[in-house]
């Protein structure tokens, strides 16, 4: 919709727009591989999600191809930062005996959220139109960042990723190991 009706670019423009998020994520992944986040990890994660929301808002309102491309590039980079911090926290804060189960549930939610998000975007676009739906999604992202920063202050104040400690697990909450034959 954006490529054809708003930005008036052909298949090449659509391909560039679709790849810009991945390019941004790839470049940020390379950067994070060289310069890991050392301090203020929680705040950086929330800031990255806010930048993601702002970049998507810029994309939603843009009528210029290169601005749209740049906004999506930035959105991909910001998303990579968020994923990097979230997955690192998940691994470090989960006790060894629960890590497989926690990761399985996390992957289920991540996989389902993409499809649910696409469904929600389609429904919202059919109700309000393409641009208003993208604006609503972007503003919603920013609202959720603010709400989560307020609701989860411990996460916001997380400083060093390597200082995160495992949460203790009550013995009754861990299923007994299967007996070997």
CSV table of C-alpha atoms in Angstrom, one decimal:
chain,number,residue,atom,x,y,z
A,1,UNK,CA,0.0,0.0,0.0
A,2,UNK,CA,2.7,2.5,1.0
A,3,UNK,CA,5.0,1.8,-1.9
A,4,UNK,CA,2.3,1.9,-4.5
A,5,UNK,CA,-0.3,4.4,-3.3
A,6,UNK,CA,1.6,6.8,-1.0
A,7,UNK,CA,5.2,6.8,-2.1
A,8,UNK,CA,4.5,6.0,-5.8
A,9,UNK,CA,7.4,3.6,-6.3
A,10,UNK,CA,7.5,0.4,-8.2
A,11,UNK,CA,8.7,-3.1,-7.3
A,12,UNK,CA,12.3,-1.9,-6.8
A,13,UNK,CA,11.1,0.7,-4.2
A,14,UNK,CA,9.0,-1.9,-2.5
A,15,UNK,CA,11.9,-4.2,-2.3
A,16,UNK,CA,14.1,-1.5,-0.9
A,17,UNK,CA,11.5,-0.6,1.7
A,18,UNK,CA,11.0,-4.2,2.8
A,19,UNK,CA,14.8,-4.7,3.1
A,20,UNK,CA,15.5,-1.5,4.9
A,21,UNK,CA,14.4,-2.9,8.3
A,22,UNK,CA,16.6,-5.9,7.9
A,23,UNK,CA,19.5,-3.7,6.8
A,24,UNK,CA,19.1,-1.5,9.9
A,25,UNK,CA,18.9,-4.6,12.2
A,26,UNK,CA,21.9,-6.2,10.5
A,27,UNK,CA,24.1,-3.0,10.8
A,28,UNK,CA,23.1,-2.6,14.5
A,29,UNK,CA,23.8,-6.3,15.1
A,30,UNK,CA,27.3,-5.8,13.8
A,31,UNK,CA,27.7,-2.7,15.9
A,32,UNK,CA,26.5,-4.5,19.1
A,33,UNK,CA,28.9,-7.3,18.3
A,34,UNK,CA,31.8,-4.9,18.5
A,35,UNK,CA,30.4,-2.5,21.2
A,36,UNK,CA,28.2,-4.3,23.6
A,37,UNK,CA,25.8,-2.3,25.9
A,38,UNK,CA,27.7,-1.8,29.1
A,39,UNK,CA,25.5,0.5,31.2
A,40,UNK,CA,21.9,1.6,31.5
A,41,UNK,CA,20.6,-1.5,29.7
A,42,UNK,CA,17.0,-1.1,30.8
A,43,UNK,CA,16.8,2.5,29.9
A,44,UNK,CA,18.4,1.9,26.6
A,45,UNK,CA,15.9,-0.9,25.8
A,46,UNK,CA,13.0,1.4,26.5
A,47,UNK,CA,14.6,4.2,24.6
A,48,UNK,CA,15.1,1.8,21.6
A,49,UNK,CA,11.4,0.9,21.6
A,50,UNK,CA,10.5,4.6,21.8
A,51,UNK,CA,12.8,5.3,18.8
A,52,UNK,CA,11.2,2.3,17.0
A,53,UNK,CA,7.8,3.9,17.6
A,54,UNK,CA,9.0,7.4,16.5
A,55,UNK,CA,10.6,5.9,13.4
A,56,UNK,CA,7.4,4.1,12.5
A,57,UNK,CA,5.5,7.4,13.0
A,58,UNK,CA,7.8,9.2,10.6
A,59,UNK,CA,7.3,6.4,8.1
A,60,UNK,CA,3.6,6.5,8.6
A,61,UNK,CA,3.4,10.3,7.8
A,62,UNK,CA,6.1,10.4,5.1
A,63,UNK,CA,5.4,10.9,1.4
A,64,UNK,CA,9.1,10.8,0.4
A,65,UNK,CA,10.7,7.5,-0.4
A,66,UNK,CA,14.1,8.3,1.1
A,67,UNK,CA,12.7,9.6,4.3
A,68,UNK,CA,10.5,6.4,4.5
A,69,UNK,CA,13.5,4.2,3.8
A,70,UNK,CA,15.6,6.0,6.5
A,71,UNK,CA,12.8,5.7,9.0
A,72,UNK,CA,12.5,2.0,8.4
A,73,UNK,CA,16.3,1.6,8.6
A,74,UNK,CA,16.2,3.3,12.0
A,75,UNK,CA,13.3,1.2,13.1
A,76,UNK,CA,15.2,-2.0,12.3
A,77,UNK,CA,18.2,-0.8,14.2
A,78,UNK,CA,16.2,0.2,17.2
A,79,UNK,CA,14.3,-3.1,17.2
A,80,UNK,CA,17.7,-4.9,17.2
A,81,UNK,CA,18.7,-3.1,20.3
A,82,UNK,CA,15.5,-4.0,22.0
A,83,UNK,CA,15.7,-7.6,21.1
A,84,UNK,CA,19.4,-7.7,22.1
A,85,UNK,CA,18.7,-6.4,25.6
A,86,UNK,CA,15.4,-8.4,26.1
A,87,UNK,CA,16.9,-11.7,25.1
A,88,UNK,CA,20.1,-11.2,27.1
A,89,UNK,CA,18.0,-10.3,30.2
A,90,UNK,CA,15.8,-13.3,29.6
A,91,UNK,CA,18.9,-15.7,29.5
A,92,UNK,CA,20.6,-14.1,32.5
A,93,UNK,CA,17.6,-13.8,34.8
A,94,UNK,CA,16.2,-17.3,34.2
A,95,UNK,CA,17.5,-20.1,36.4
A,96,UNK,CA,19.2,-22.9,34.5
A,97,UNK,CA,16.5,-25.5,35.3
A,98,UNK,CA,13.8,-23.2,33.9
A,99,UNK,CA,15.7,-21.8,30.9
A,100,UNK,CA,14.3,-24.2,28.3
A,101,UNK,CA,10.7,-23.8,29.3
A,102,UNK,CA,11.0,-20.0,29.6
A,103,UNK,CA,12.6,-19.8,26.1
A,104,UNK,CA,9.9,-22.0,24.6
A,105,UNK,CA,7.2,-19.8,26.0
A,106,UNK,CA,9.1,-16.7,24.8
A,107,UNK,CA,9.4,-18.1,21.3
A,108,UNK,CA,5.8,-18.9,21.2
A,109,UNK,CA,4.8,-15.4,22.1
A,110,UNK,CA,7.3,-13.9,19.7
A,111,UNK,CA,6.0,-16.1,16.8
A,112,UNK,CA,2.4,-15.4,17.6
A,113,UNK,CA,2.9,-11.7,18.1
A,114,UNK,CA,4.1,-11.2,14.5
A,115,UNK,CA,1.0,-12.9,13.1
A,116,UNK,CA,-1.4,-11.2,15.5
A,117,UNK,CA,0.3,-7.8,14.7
A,118,UNK,CA,-0.2,-8.4,11.0
A,119,UNK,CA,-3.9,-9.3,11.6
A,120,UNK,CA,-4.3,-6.2,13.8
A,121,UNK,CA,-2.7,-4.0,11.3
A,122,UNK,CA,-4.9,-5.3,8.5
A,123,UNK,CA,-8.1,-4.8,10.6
A,124,UNK,CA,-7.1,-1.3,11.7
A,125,UNK,CA,-6.2,-0.3,8.1
A,126,UNK,CA,-9.6,-1.6,6.9
A,127,UNK,CA,-11.4,0.4,9.6
A,128,UNK,CA,-9.4,3.7,9.5
A,129,UNK,CA,-7.3,3.6,6.4
A,130,UNK,CA,-3.6,2.9,5.8
A,131,UNK,CA,-2.0,6.0,7.2
A,132,UNK,CA,-4.2,6.4,10.3
A,133,UNK,CA,-3.6,2.7,11.1
A,134,UNK,CA,0.1,3.2,11.0
A,135,UNK,CA,-0.1,6.3,13.1
A,136,UNK,CA,-2.3,4.5,15.6
A,137,UNK,CA,0.2,1.7,15.8
A,138,UNK,CA,3.1,4.1,16.3
A,139,UNK,CA,1.4,6.1,19.0
A,140,UNK,CA,0.3,2.9,20.7
A,141,UNK,CA,4.0,1.8,20.8
A,142,UNK,CA,5.0,5.0,22.4
A,143,UNK,CA,2.1,4.7,24.9
A,144,UNK,CA,3.1,1.2,25.8
A,145,UNK,CA,6.7,2.3,26.3
A,146,UNK,CA,5.6,4.9,28.8
A,147,UNK,CA,3.3,2.6,30.6
A,148,UNK,CA,5.9,-0.2,30.9
A,149,UNK,CA,8.5,2.2,32.1
A,150,UNK,CA,6.2,3.3,34.8
A,151,UNK,CA,4.8,-0.2,35.6
A,152,UNK,CA,8.2,-2.0,35.7
A,153,UNK,CA,10.7,0.4,37.3
A,154,UNK,CA,13.1,-2.4,38.2
A,155,UNK,CA,13.5,-3.2,34.5
A,156,UNK,CA,13.9,0.5,33.7
A,157,UNK,CA,16.6,0.8,36.3
A,158,UNK,CA,18.5,-2.3,35.1
A,159,UNK,CA,22.1,-1.1,34.6
A,160,UNK,CA,24.6,-3.7,33.6
A,161,UNK,CA,23.5,-6.8,31.7
A,162,UNK,CA,26.3,-8.8,33.4
A,163,UNK,CA,25.0,-7.9,36.9
A,164,UNK,CA,21.6,-9.5,36.3
A,165,UNK,CA,21.0,-12.3,38.8
A,166,UNK,CA,18.9,-15.3,38.3
A,167,UNK,CA,15.5,-15.2,40.1
A,168,UNK,CA,15.3,-18.1,42.6
A,169,UNK,CA,12.8,-20.9,41.8
A,170,UNK,CA,10.7,-22.4,44.5
A,171,UNK,CA,11.3,-26.2,44.6
A,172,UNK,CA,7.6,-26.9,44.1
A,173,UNK,CA,7.5,-24.9,40.9
A,174,UNK,CA,10.0,-27.0,39.1
A,175,UNK,CA,8.7,-30.3,37.7
A,176,UNK,CA,10.6,-33.4,38.9
A,177,UNK,CA,13.3,-34.7,36.5
A,178,UNK,CA,12.3,-37.8,34.6
A,179,UNK,CA,13.9,-41.0,36.1
A,180,UNK,CA,16.4,-42.6,33.8
A,181,UNK,CA,15.9,-46.3,33.1
